[in-house]
Short mmCIF file of C-alpha atoms and ligand atoms in Angstrom, two decimals:
data_model
loop_
_atom_site.label_atom_id
_atom_site.label_comp_id
_atom_site.label_asym_id
_atom_site.label_seq_id
_atom_site.Cartn_x
_atom_site.Cartn_y
_atom_site.Cartn_z
CA UNK J 1 94.18 79.84 88.87
CA UNK J 2 94.20 80.58 85.44
CA UNK J 3 95.76 85.07 84.43
CA UNK J 4 92.62 85.59 83.20
CA UNK J 5 90.64 84.38 86.85
CA UNK J 6 93.06 86.85 88.97
CA UNK J 7 92.75 89.31 86.58
CA UNK J 8 88.90 89.62 86.44
CA UNK J 9 88.97 89.32 90.85
CA UNK J 10 91.39 92.26 90.64
CA UNK J 11 88.63 94.69 88.08
CA UNK J 12 85.89 93.25 90.77
CA UNK J 13 88.04 94.56 93.60
CA UNK J 14 88.82 97.78 92.64
CA UNK J 15 85.30 98.26 90.68
CA UNK J 16 84.08 97.46 94.63
CA UNK J 17 86.31 99.32 97.32
CA UNK J 18 87.28 101.84 93.99
CA UNK J 19 91.18 101.64 92.74
CA UNK J 20 92.75 102.84 95.53
CA UNK J 21 92.26 100.80 97.84
CA UNK J 22 93.36 97.59 95.72
CA UNK J 23 96.85 97.35 95.58
CA UNK J 24 98.76 94.87 93.47
CA UNK J 25 102.66 94.61 93.44
CA UNK J 26 104.40 97.77 94.46
CA UNK J 27 105.01 98.49 98.29
CA UNK J 28 101.76 97.54 99.89
CA UNK J 29 102.38 94.03 98.54
CA UNK J 30 105.76 93.83 99.68
CA UNK J 31 104.90 94.53 102.75
CA UNK J 32 101.84 92.13 103.51
CA UNK J 33 104.01 89.14 101.69
CA UNK J 34 105.60 88.66 104.90
CA UNK J 35 105.54 88.21 109.01
CA UNK J 36 107.79 88.03 111.67
CA UNK J 37 108.78 84.96 111.78
CA UNK J 38 111.28 83.81 109.12
CA UNK J 39 109.24 81.79 107.25
CA UNK J 40 109.88 83.15 103.72
CA UNK J 41 107.80 84.94 102.16
CA UNK J 42 105.08 85.19 99.46
CA UNK J 43 104.55 88.35 96.82
CA UNK J 44 99.64 88.08 97.09
CA UNK J 45 97.59 88.75 93.96
CA UNK J 46 97.31 91.80 95.72
CA UNK J 47 96.14 93.60 98.67
CA UNK J 48 92.54 95.08 100.04
CA UNK J 49 91.41 97.14 102.28
CA UNK J 50 88.19 97.75 103.27
CA UNK J 51 86.47 99.86 105.66
CA UNK J 52 83.02 97.92 106.76
CA UNK J 53 81.89 94.99 107.26
CA UNK J 54 79.25 94.51 103.77
CA UNK J 55 83.46 94.67 102.04
CA UNK J 56 84.04 93.49 103.17
CA UNK J 57 81.61 90.13 103.19
CA UNK J 58 81.03 91.44 99.24
CA UNK J 59 85.84 89.88 98.91
CA UNK J 60 84.29 87.01 100.29
CA UNK J 61 81.46 86.59 97.08
CA UNK J 62 83.78 87.98 94.89
CA UNK J 63 86.80 84.65 96.35
CA UNK J 64 83.36 82.51 96.58
CA UNK J 65 83.19 83.21 92.49
CA UNK J 66 86.37 83.13 90.84
CA UNK J 67 88.25 81.10 93.19
CA UNK J 68 90.91 82.95 95.16
CA UNK J 69 92.21 82.95 97.93
CA UNK J 70 92.35 85.11 100.97
CA UNK J 71 94.61 85.99 103.78
CA UNK J 72 93.15 88.35 106.61
CA UNK J 73 95.90 91.32 107.73
CA UNK J 74 95.85 92.76 111.10
CA UNK J 75 99.32 94.34 110.98
CA UNK J 76 101.12 90.84 110.13
CA UNK J 77 103.41 90.04 113.84
CA UNK J 78 103.03 86.40 113.69
CA UNK J 79 105.20 84.37 114.35
CA UNK J 80 104.92 81.07 113.17
CA UNK J 81 103.97 82.85 109.34
CA UNK J 82 99.72 83.02 109.75
CA UNK J 83 100.12 86.06 107.63
CA UNK J 84 102.30 85.39 105.07
CA UNK J 85 99.87 85.76 101.91
CA UNK J 86 98.70 81.60 101.08
CA UNK J 87 100.21 81.19 97.15
CA UNK J 88 97.88 83.46 94.81
CA UNK J 89 95.44 85.10 97.35
CA UNK J 90 94.34 88.26 98.07
CA UNK J 91 95.32 89.83 101.03
CA UNK J 92 92.52 91.32 102.86
CA UNK J 93 94.77 94.13 105.30
CA UNK J 94 92.03 95.15 108.64
CA UNK J 95 94.01 98.14 109.13
CA UNK J 96 91.19 99.98 108.94
CA UNK J 97 88.90 98.77 110.01
CA UNK J 98 90.27 99.93 114.10
CA UNK J 99 86.64 102.20 114.95
CA UNK J 100 85.45 101.28 118.48
CA UNK J 101 82.66 101.30 117.73
CA UNK J 102 80.37 100.85 121.46
CA UNK J 103 81.61 101.63 124.71
CA UNK J 104 79.58 99.89 128.35
CA UNK J 105 81.84 101.45 130.95
CA UNK J 106 78.43 99.74 133.30
CA UNK J 107 79.07 95.77 131.60
CA UNK J 108 82.99 96.15 131.16
CA UNK J 109 82.76 95.47 127.40
CA UNK J 110 83.88 97.53 123.61
CA UNK J 111 83.44 96.70 120.51
CA UNK J 112 85.99 97.70 117.89
CA UNK J 113 86.72 97.19 114.62
CA UNK J 114 89.50 93.71 114.31
CA UNK J 115 91.98 95.99 112.64
CA UNK J 116 92.47 98.32 116.79
CA UNK J 117 95.96 98.30 117.34
CA UNK J 118 96.12 96.69 121.60
CA UNK J 119 97.96 99.49 123.45
CA UNK J 120 95.57 102.47 121.13
CA UNK J 121 92.70 100.26 122.47
CA UNK J 122 93.94 100.10 126.40
CA UNK J 123 95.30 103.97 126.08
CA UNK J 124 91.12 105.11 125.38
CA UNK J 125 90.44 103.00 128.22
CA UNK J 126 92.00 104.08 131.13
CA UNK J 127 90.00 107.22 131.44
CA UNK J 128 87.68 104.83 132.30
CA UNK J 129 89.75 102.84 134.91
CA UNK J 130 89.11 99.63 132.82
CA UNK J 131 91.81 97.70 130.17
CA UNK J 132 92.09 94.52 127.97
CA UNK J 133 94.84 92.72 129.28
CA UNK J 134 96.97 89.36 127.81
CA UNK J 135 99.86 92.03 126.50
CA UNK J 136 101.19 90.59 123.74
CA UNK J 137 105.01 91.58 124.77
CA UNK J 138 107.26 93.57 122.35
CA UNK J 139 104.62 93.18 120.02
CA UNK J 140 101.40 95.73 121.71
CA UNK J 141 102.33 98.74 119.81
CA UNK J 142 101.53 96.36 116.69
CA UNK J 143 99.35 93.83 117.22
CA UNK J 144 95.89 93.87 116.14
CA UNK J 145 92.54 92.62 118.25
CA UNK J 146 91.40 90.99 115.77
CA UNK J 147 95.03 88.88 115.30
CA UNK J 148 94.89 87.99 118.61
CA UNK J 149 91.41 87.31 118.42
CA UNK J 150 92.82 84.88 115.35
CA UNK J 151 95.72 83.30 117.25
CA UNK J 152 94.42 83.69 120.25
CA UNK J 153 97.31 85.77 121.46
CA UNK J 154 98.23 86.80 125.53
CA UNK J 155 101.49 87.68 127.07
CA UNK J 156 103.39 89.52 130.66
CA UNK J 157 100.01 89.45 132.54
CA UNK J 158 97.82 86.14 130.87
CA UNK J 159 98.78 84.67 134.41
CA UNK J 160 96.18 86.63 136.16
CA UNK J 161 94.21 87.72 133.46
CA UNK J 162 94.26 84.58 131.02
CA UNK J 163 94.79 84.66 127.19
CA UNK J 164 92.42 87.00 124.47
CA UNK J 165 90.28 84.41 124.51
CA UNK J 166 89.14 84.61 128.26
CA UNK J 167 87.68 88.12 127.13
CA UNK J 168 86.07 87.52 124.02
CA UNK J 169 82.36 87.69 124.27
CA UNK J 170 80.89 88.57 121.05
CA UNK J 171 82.65 88.30 116.88
CA UNK J 172 80.58 89.19 113.23
CA UNK J 173 82.24 86.95 110.63
CA UNK J 174 82.05 86.57 107.55
CA UNK J 175 82.40 82.99 107.15
CA UNK J 176 84.46 80.71 103.65
CA UNK J 177 80.67 79.94 102.78
CA UNK J 178 80.04 83.38 102.37
CA UNK J 179 78.03 83.39 105.65
CA UNK J 180 77.36 87.32 108.14
CA UNK J 181 76.37 86.03 111.37
CA UNK J 182 77.07 87.30 115.12
CA UNK J 183 78.71 84.64 117.16
CA UNK J 184 79.04 84.53 120.54
CA UNK J 185 76.17 87.18 122.67
CA UNK J 186 77.28 90.98 124.83
CA UNK J 187 76.13 88.75 127.66
CA UNK J 188 79.32 86.54 129.86
CA UNK J 189 77.37 83.94 130.18
CA UNK J 190 75.12 81.91 127.65
CA UNK J 191 74.56 78.16 127.27
CA UNK J 192 72.84 78.61 124.65
CA UNK J 193 74.44 75.89 121.72
CA UNK J 194 77.66 74.45 120.38
CA UNK J 195 80.72 77.58 121.11
CA UNK J 196 81.22 79.23 118.00
CA UNK J 197 83.15 81.70 118.13
CA UNK J 198 85.40 80.10 120.41
CA UNK J 199 85.17 78.31 116.85
CA UNK J 200 87.16 81.58 115.99
CA UNK J 201 89.42 82.75 118.56
CA UNK J 202 91.99 80.75 117.66
CA UNK J 203 91.17 79.51 114.65
CA UNK J 204 94.10 82.30 111.90
CA UNK J 205 91.24 83.48 109.63
CA UNK J 206 90.92 79.86 108.06
CA UNK J 207 87.54 79.83 109.24
CA UNK J 208 86.11 82.52 107.63
CA UNK J 209 87.12 86.87 107.89
CA UNK J 210 86.18 88.48 111.38
CA UNK J 211 84.49 93.05 111.53
CA UNK J 212 84.06 93.13 114.48
CA UNK J 213 84.91 91.91 118.18
CA UNK J 214 83.27 92.06 121.28
CA UNK J 215 85.35 91.91 124.32
CA UNK J 216 84.74 91.72 128.78
CA UNK J 217 87.33 94.23 130.15
CA UNK J 218 88.93 94.15 133.80
CA UNK J 219 88.90 96.25 136.54
CA UNK J 220 92.61 98.41 135.98
CA UNK J 221 94.58 97.12 139.53
CA UNK J 222 94.28 99.26 142.26
CA UNK J 223 98.64 98.86 142.22
CA UNK J 224 100.93 97.15 140.56
CA UNK J 225 104.76 96.39 141.48
CA UNK J 226 107.80 95.60 139.51
CA UNK J 227 111.04 92.90 140.77
CA UNK J 228 113.22 91.45 139.41
CA UNK J 229 115.76 88.48 140.63
CA UNK J 230 119.55 87.03 139.19
CA UNK J 231 120.36 83.46 139.49
CA UNK J 232 123.31 81.06 138.28
CA UNK J 233 121.36 77.96 138.25
CA UNK J 234 118.67 77.82 135.47
CA UNK J 235 117.20 75.33 136.25
CA UNK J 236 116.96 76.45 140.32
CA UNK J 237 115.05 79.96 138.16
CA UNK J 238 112.18 78.03 136.62
CA UNK J 239 111.71 76.09 139.95
CA UNK J 240 111.86 79.60 141.57
CA UNK J 241 109.49 80.60 139.27
CA UNK J 242 107.34 77.32 139.06
CA UNK J 243 106.46 77.85 142.75
CA UNK J 244 106.02 81.95 142.37
CA UNK J 245 103.08 81.41 140.42
CA UNK J 246 101.59 78.45 141.87
CA UNK J 247 102.09 80.07 145.87
CA UNK J 248 101.59 83.72 145.03
CA UNK J 249 98.36 84.95 144.32
CA UNK J 250 99.32 88.46 143.49
CA UNK J 251 101.86 87.87 140.82
CA UNK J 252 100.22 89.31 137.45
CA UNK J 253 103.74 88.29 135.80
CA UNK J 254 106.66 86.49 136.42
CA UNK J 255 108.62 85.92 133.17
CA UNK J 256 112.24 84.29 132.69
CA UNK J 257 115.06 85.63 130.82
CA UNK J 258 117.94 83.62 130.58
CA UNK J 259 122.05 84.14 130.49
CA UNK J 260 122.31 84.41 127.05
CA UNK J 261 119.81 86.18 126.54
CA UNK J 262 120.61 88.42 129.50
CA UNK J 263 123.85 88.64 127.54
CA UNK J 264 122.23 89.84 124.55
CA UNK J 265 120.86 92.67 126.41
CA UNK J 266 123.93 93.92 127.86
CA UNK J 267 125.21 94.90 125.00
CA UNK J 268 123.11 97.15 124.27
CA UNK J 269 124.23 100.93 126.64
CA UNK J 270 121.15 101.45 128.29
CA UNK J 271 121.03 98.15 130.00
CA UNK J 272 125.51 97.73 130.05
CA UNK J 273 124.81 96.77 134.47
CA UNK J 274 122.16 94.20 133.74
CA UNK J 275 124.33 91.81 136.08
CA UNK J 276 125.07 88.08 134.50
CA UNK J 277 123.01 85.47 135.04
CA UNK J 278 119.53 84.27 134.55
CA UNK J 279 116.60 86.85 135.20
CA UNK J 280 113.12 86.01 136.79
CA UNK J 281 111.68 89.17 136.06
CA UNK J 282 107.86 89.40 138.80
CA UNK J 283 104.64 91.96 138.61
CA UNK J 284 102.30 92.29 141.58
CA UNK J 285 98.69 93.01 141.28
CA UNK J 286 96.24 94.10 144.21
CA UNK J 287 96.03 97.17 146.98
CA UNK J 288 99.30 98.52 148.03
CA UNK J 289 99.47 96.35 150.94
CA UNK J 290 99.15 92.96 148.48
CA UNK J 291 101.85 94.21 146.81
CA UNK J 292 104.28 94.21 148.52
CA UNK J 293 102.77 91.41 149.46
CA UNK J 294 103.43 89.86 147.25
CA UNK J 295 106.56 91.18 146.16
CA UNK J 296 108.55 90.29 149.31
CA UNK J 297 106.77 86.88 149.42
CA UNK J 298 108.47 86.13 145.71
CA UNK J 299 111.81 87.41 147.12
CA UNK J 300 111.29 84.42 149.86
CA UNK J 301 111.14 81.67 147.32
CA UNK J 302 113.98 84.33 144.35
CA UNK J 303 116.33 83.27 148.04
CA UNK J 304 115.00 79.69 148.45
CA UNK J 305 116.22 78.69 144.54
CA UNK J 306 119.67 80.62 145.50
CA UNK J 307 118.28 84.41 143.64
CA UNK J 308 118.66 87.48 144.29
CA UNK J 309 117.13 91.13 143.42
CA UNK J 310 118.38 93.32 141.31
CA UNK J 311 120.49 95.89 141.72
CA UNK J 312 117.82 99.28 142.04
CA UNK J 313 118.95 102.29 139.48
CA UNK J 314 117.65 99.31 135.80
CA UNK J 315 115.76 100.12 133.37
CA UNK J 316 111.83 99.12 133.52
CA UNK J 317 112.20 95.27 133.69
CA UNK J 318 109.50 94.91 130.76
CA UNK J 319 110.67 97.34 128.16
CA UNK J 320 114.24 95.54 128.53
CA UNK J 321 112.13 91.81 128.51
CA UNK J 322 110.15 93.38 124.81
CA UNK J 323 112.94 93.26 123.93
CA UNK J 324 114.30 89.80 122.86
CA UNK J 325 112.94 88.96 119.97
CA UNK J 326 114.39 91.92 118.68
CA UNK J 327 118.27 90.98 119.64
CA UNK J 328 117.41 87.99 119.36
CA UNK J 329 116.85 87.68 116.45
CA UNK J 330 119.16 91.00 115.64
CA UNK J 331 122.34 88.41 116.44
CA UNK J 332 120.77 85.74 114.47
CA UNK J 333 121.52 87.69 111.16
CA UNK J 334 120.42 87.85 107.54
CA UNK J 335 120.03 83.72 108.70
CA UNK J 336 117.21 84.39 111.54
CA UNK J 337 115.35 81.60 113.68
CA UNK J 338 114.45 78.49 114.35
CA UNK J 339 111.56 78.96 117.39
CA UNK J 340 109.41 76.21 119.42
CA UNK J 341 106.66 78.55 122.05
CA UNK J 342 105.89 76.19 124.05
CA UNK J 343 104.66 75.47 126.76
CA UNK J 344 104.65 72.35 129.47
CA UNK J 345 103.57 71.91 132.70
CA UNK J 346 104.54 74.05 135.93
CA UNK J 347 105.61 71.17 137.70
CA UNK J 348 108.04 69.91 134.56
CA UNK J 349 109.30 73.71 133.60
CA UNK J 350 113.07 72.80 135.48
CA UNK J 351 114.03 69.75 134.28
CA UNK J 352 112.49 70.10 131.03
CA UNK J 353 115.27 73.56 130.45
CA UNK J 354 117.48 72.33 131.71
CA UNK J 355 117.43 69.03 129.34
CA UNK J 356 117.10 71.54 126.57
CA UNK J 357 120.09 72.94 127.90
CA UNK J 358 122.33 70.88 128.50
CA UNK J 359 121.49 68.65 124.56
CA UNK J 360 122.19 72.05 122.30
CA UNK J 361 125.70 72.56 125.27
CA UNK J 362 126.43 69.37 124.23
CA UNK J 363 126.39 70.45 120.68
CA UNK J 364 127.95 73.86 121.24
CA UNK J 365 124.82 75.77 120.22
CA UNK J 366 123.45 78.42 121.53
CA UNK J 367 119.51 77.86 122.90
CA UNK J 368 117.47 81.33 123.85
CA UNK J 369 115.18 80.17 126.40
CA UNK J 370 112.14 83.27 127.78
CA UNK J 371 108.87 83.18 128.40
CA UNK J 372 105.79 83.82 130.12
CA UNK J 373 106.70 81.27 132.55
CA UNK J 374 103.50 81.33 134.82
CA UNK J 375 102.05 79.52 132.21
CA UNK J 376 104.80 77.34 131.05
CA UNK J 377 105.34 79.27 128.04
CA UNK J 378 108.76 78.83 126.68
CA UNK J 379 109.54 80.54 123.50
CA UNK J 380 113.03 78.95 122.56
CA UNK J 381 114.96 80.76 119.78
CA UNK J 382 118.19 78.91 117.70
CA UNK J 383 120.21 81.55 115.51
CA UNK J 384 120.80 79.52 112.82
CA UNK J 385 124.19 82.20 111.69
CA UNK J 386 126.42 84.02 114.82
CA UNK J 387 127.78 82.54 117.62
CA UNK J 388 126.51 79.13 118.41
CA UNK J 389 124.47 78.55 115.11
CA UNK J 390 122.53 75.73 114.83
CA UNK J 391 122.17 74.32 110.44
CA UNK J 392 118.11 74.38 109.69
CA UNK J 393 118.15 70.37 109.20
CA UNK J 394 119.53 71.24 113.55
CA UNK J 395 117.15 73.72 114.72
CA UNK J 396 114.23 72.19 112.97
CA UNK J 397 115.07 68.85 113.85
CA UNK J 398 115.97 70.59 117.52
CA UNK J 399 111.59 71.86 117.66
CA UNK J 400 110.76 68.89 116.76
CA UNK J 401 111.47 66.85 119.44
CA UNK J 402 111.13 70.18 122.10
CA UNK J 403 107.96 70.60 120.66
CA UNK J 404 106.55 66.42 121.59
CA UNK J 405 108.47 67.09 124.62
CA UNK J 406 106.64 69.41 126.01
CA UNK J 407 103.32 66.83 124.02
CA UNK J 408 104.52 64.30 126.06
CA UNK J 409 104.17 65.45 129.35
CA UNK J 410 101.16 67.18 128.45
CA UNK J 411 101.77 70.80 127.11
CA UNK J 412 101.25 71.97 124.23
CA UNK J 413 103.39 72.52 121.43
CA UNK J 414 102.87 76.32 120.93
CA UNK J 415 100.76 78.25 123.64
CA UNK J 416 101.07 81.12 122.06
CA UNK J 417 101.68 82.69 118.33
CA UNK J 418 99.35 79.88 116.94
CA UNK J 419 100.20 76.99 114.03
CA UNK J 420 100.70 78.50 111.18
CA UNK J 421 103.26 76.62 108.84
CA UNK J 422 106.21 76.45 110.84
CA UNK J 423 103.83 73.74 113.86
CA UNK J 424 100.84 72.89 111.28
CA UNK J 425 103.29 69.33 111.42
CA UNK J 426 102.72 69.07 114.93
CA UNK J 427 99.08 68.59 114.32
CA UNK J 428 98.80 65.53 113.98
CA UNK J 429 101.05 64.34 116.85
CA UNK J 430 99.06 66.78 119.65
CA UNK J 431 95.84 65.76 117.99
CA UNK J 432 95.47 62.05 116.95
CA UNK J 433 92.18 61.33 117.12
CA UNK J 434 91.12 65.43 116.98
CA UNK J 435 92.45 66.28 113.87
CA UNK J 436 89.85 64.49 111.56
CA UNK J 437 87.11 66.76 113.55
CA UNK J 438 89.09 69.65 113.21
CA UNK J 439 89.18 68.79 109.54
CA UNK J 440 85.59 68.49 109.45
CA UNK J 441 85.01 71.76 110.74
CA UNK J 442 87.09 73.38 108.39
CA UNK J 443 85.52 72.79 105.73
CA UNK J 444 82.71 73.30 107.07
CA UNK J 445 82.96 77.20 107.51
CA UNK J 446 85.36 76.69 104.34
CA UNK J 447 83.82 74.46 101.94
CA UNK J 448 86.14 75.43 98.36
CA UNK J 449 89.36 75.48 101.22
CA UNK J 450 89.67 79.83 100.62
CA UNK J 451 89.95 80.64 103.76
CA UNK J 452 93.99 81.56 104.26
CA UNK J 453 94.06 78.00 102.48
CA UNK J 454 97.75 75.97 103.89
CA UNK J 455 98.18 77.90 107.38
CA UNK J 456 97.08 75.35 111.02
CA UNK J 457 95.52 71.80 109.06
CA UNK J 458 98.40 69.64 107.97
CA UNK J 459 98.29 68.16 104.55
CA UNK J 460 95.73 65.10 104.11
C1 FAD T 1 108.30 91.35 118.64
C2 FAD T 1 107.06 90.36 119.52
C3 FAD T 1 106.91 89.73 120.47
C4 FAD T 1 105.48 88.91 120.47
N1 FAD T 1 104.82 88.82 121.81
C5 FAD T 1 103.99 88.21 121.93
C6 FAD T 1 103.90 87.90 122.62
O1 FAD T 1 104.46 88.57 124.79
N2 FAD T 1 101.95 86.53 123.09
C7 FAD T 1 101.53 86.43 121.58
O2 FAD T 1 100.58 86.27 121.78
N3 FAD T 1 102.16 87.31 120.77
C8 FAD T 1 103.17 87.50 120.57
N4 FAD T 1 103.56 87.82 119.80
C9 FAD T 1 103.16 87.58 118.69
C10 FAD T 1 101.92 87.98 117.16
O3 FAD T 1 102.18 90.14 118.33
C11 FAD T 1 100.55 88.16 118.01
O4 FAD T 1 100.80 87.20 117.94
C12 FAD T 1 99.14 88.93 117.61
O5 FAD T 1 97.89 88.52 118.16
C13 FAD T 1 99.18 88.21 115.86
O6 FAD T 1 98.41 89.66 115.74
P1 FAD T 1 97.90 90.38 114.47
O7 FAD T 1 97.68 92.24 114.46
O8 FAD T 1 100.23 91.43 113.76
O9 FAD T 1 97.89 89.43 113.16
P2 FAD T 1 98.93 88.94 111.48
O10 FAD T 1 100.33 88.69 112.14
O11 FAD T 1 98.54 90.05 110.61
O12 FAD T 1 97.67 87.83 111.83
C14 FAD T 1 97.90 86.50 112.58
C15 FAD T 1 96.40 85.75 112.28
O13 FAD T 1 95.35 85.86 112.27
C16 FAD T 1 94.76 86.57 110.87
N5 FAD T 1 94.12 87.39 110.61
C17 FAD T 1 94.42 88.53 111.57
N6 FAD T 1 93.18 89.19 111.90
C18 FAD T 1 91.66 88.33 110.65
C19 FAD T 1 90.64 88.57 111.04
N7 FAD T 1 90.23 90.04 111.12
N8 FAD T 1 89.94 87.75 110.42
C20 FAD T 1 90.11 87.09 110.94
N9 FAD T 1 91.88 85.81 110.46
C21 FAD T 1 91.94 87.19 111.14
C22 FAD T 1 95.47 86.44 110.11
O14 FAD T 1 95.44 85.59 108.87
C23 FAD T 1 96.79 85.86 110.74
O15 FAD T 1 96.74 84.11 110.39
C24 FAD T 1 104.54 88.68 119.36
C25 FAD T 1 105.36 88.82 117.72
C26 FAD T 1 106.28 90.62 117.70
C27 FAD T 1 106.61 90.64 116.60
#
């Protein structure tokens, strides 16, 4: 697009929103140029901060008129580059659209602006005995509901409650054609036609922009009980996790943290008393008796795989677990990490992890393994600096190999972080026939290719 076209777009946006909500250059544009991946940055043409749906529709109208791409942004915590601006794009920052529009506790539903932050929403719901469960781990205090819907985010409680998709009833969207529409209904079930709403869940802003989200809510569990176990053998920890997930119905969360990652946590003063080994953290939900029974059953399974309880007095397991991504990235400065969040069927978990570790060890490389193992979701992180560092080429080749291995056993290249830029080239292997249908849907909803172009779908 010509400089003249870009200038005309910026002037038109200022005319629409006023100069105080259109940012070109400066700290706002720099802050919106990257996400939490290590996949680089792109300074956007500008950043706009709409306050209501009609403004979003008008922004899409201007993008169509001037041929300027748009990249939606919640909090920018994506780990696969999905919120890095497309080249030449205007970033539509949804942080000001964060109101609760309607809360109907007796129907267990809420309608919110897409910019509301996950933890804030749950704080508002707590007095009503309700919550939105997925819990995206270490980003729960920042990730927005719009970003979670657009990546189909999950997290520690997705084992019992499922990921974001399960809780989305309806969305108001502006498509890449400029149409405003509601997809989905506020009732819990509909059989009326193709499910357009589910197409927007996980679309990473490539089909259109979400201006409102209606969620179903879960009742808060009457009781919760946490425990942790440590194993000398990683395959044993994985086998125990698979058994707990399959046979202990009270399990709400089931997380793995391997020894290399625990070593980094132990270096922090608060966690100095962590034992060495591979850890499983669990949480049971239900009535008090059920929770006790669930944790006792988990302890029995752990013991049958030579696991032992973590010593008492350690900090909250989720507080530790939520710091894993941060400590690993810190250890890999200044180059960062290459990651995959592939997922495998539970019965493949132990072999998959053991083989990945053996391959890394053979080359004297560090491979961090943690994740929502109750769902088979593994976060495998390869540091590009520090002890056991991989070269970027080696790590990218290994990421591809791991993801293809996961796909070959029926798993997926991304359990929850999405495709963005980092997993794009894996899509043909996972959807050899489906990819053409995905391209057809993209051109139906976004015929001019202006909605977060370059994300999700690989080049032709
Ligand atoms: C420390 C850490 C831990 C994490 N843990 C987890 C985890 O446990 N589980 C998990 O699933 N993820 C996790 N993530 C990844 C990330 O937090 C999630 O993907 C989250 O859902 C992104 O939300 P966001 O508001 O930051 O979205 P952004 O990064 O801003 O955007 C993500 C995608 O959504 C699109 N988008 C945003 N808003 C809209 C909108 N209104 N309309 C259309 N498209 C939109 C963007 O264009 C982009 O494609 C973690 C990230 C970090 C940094």
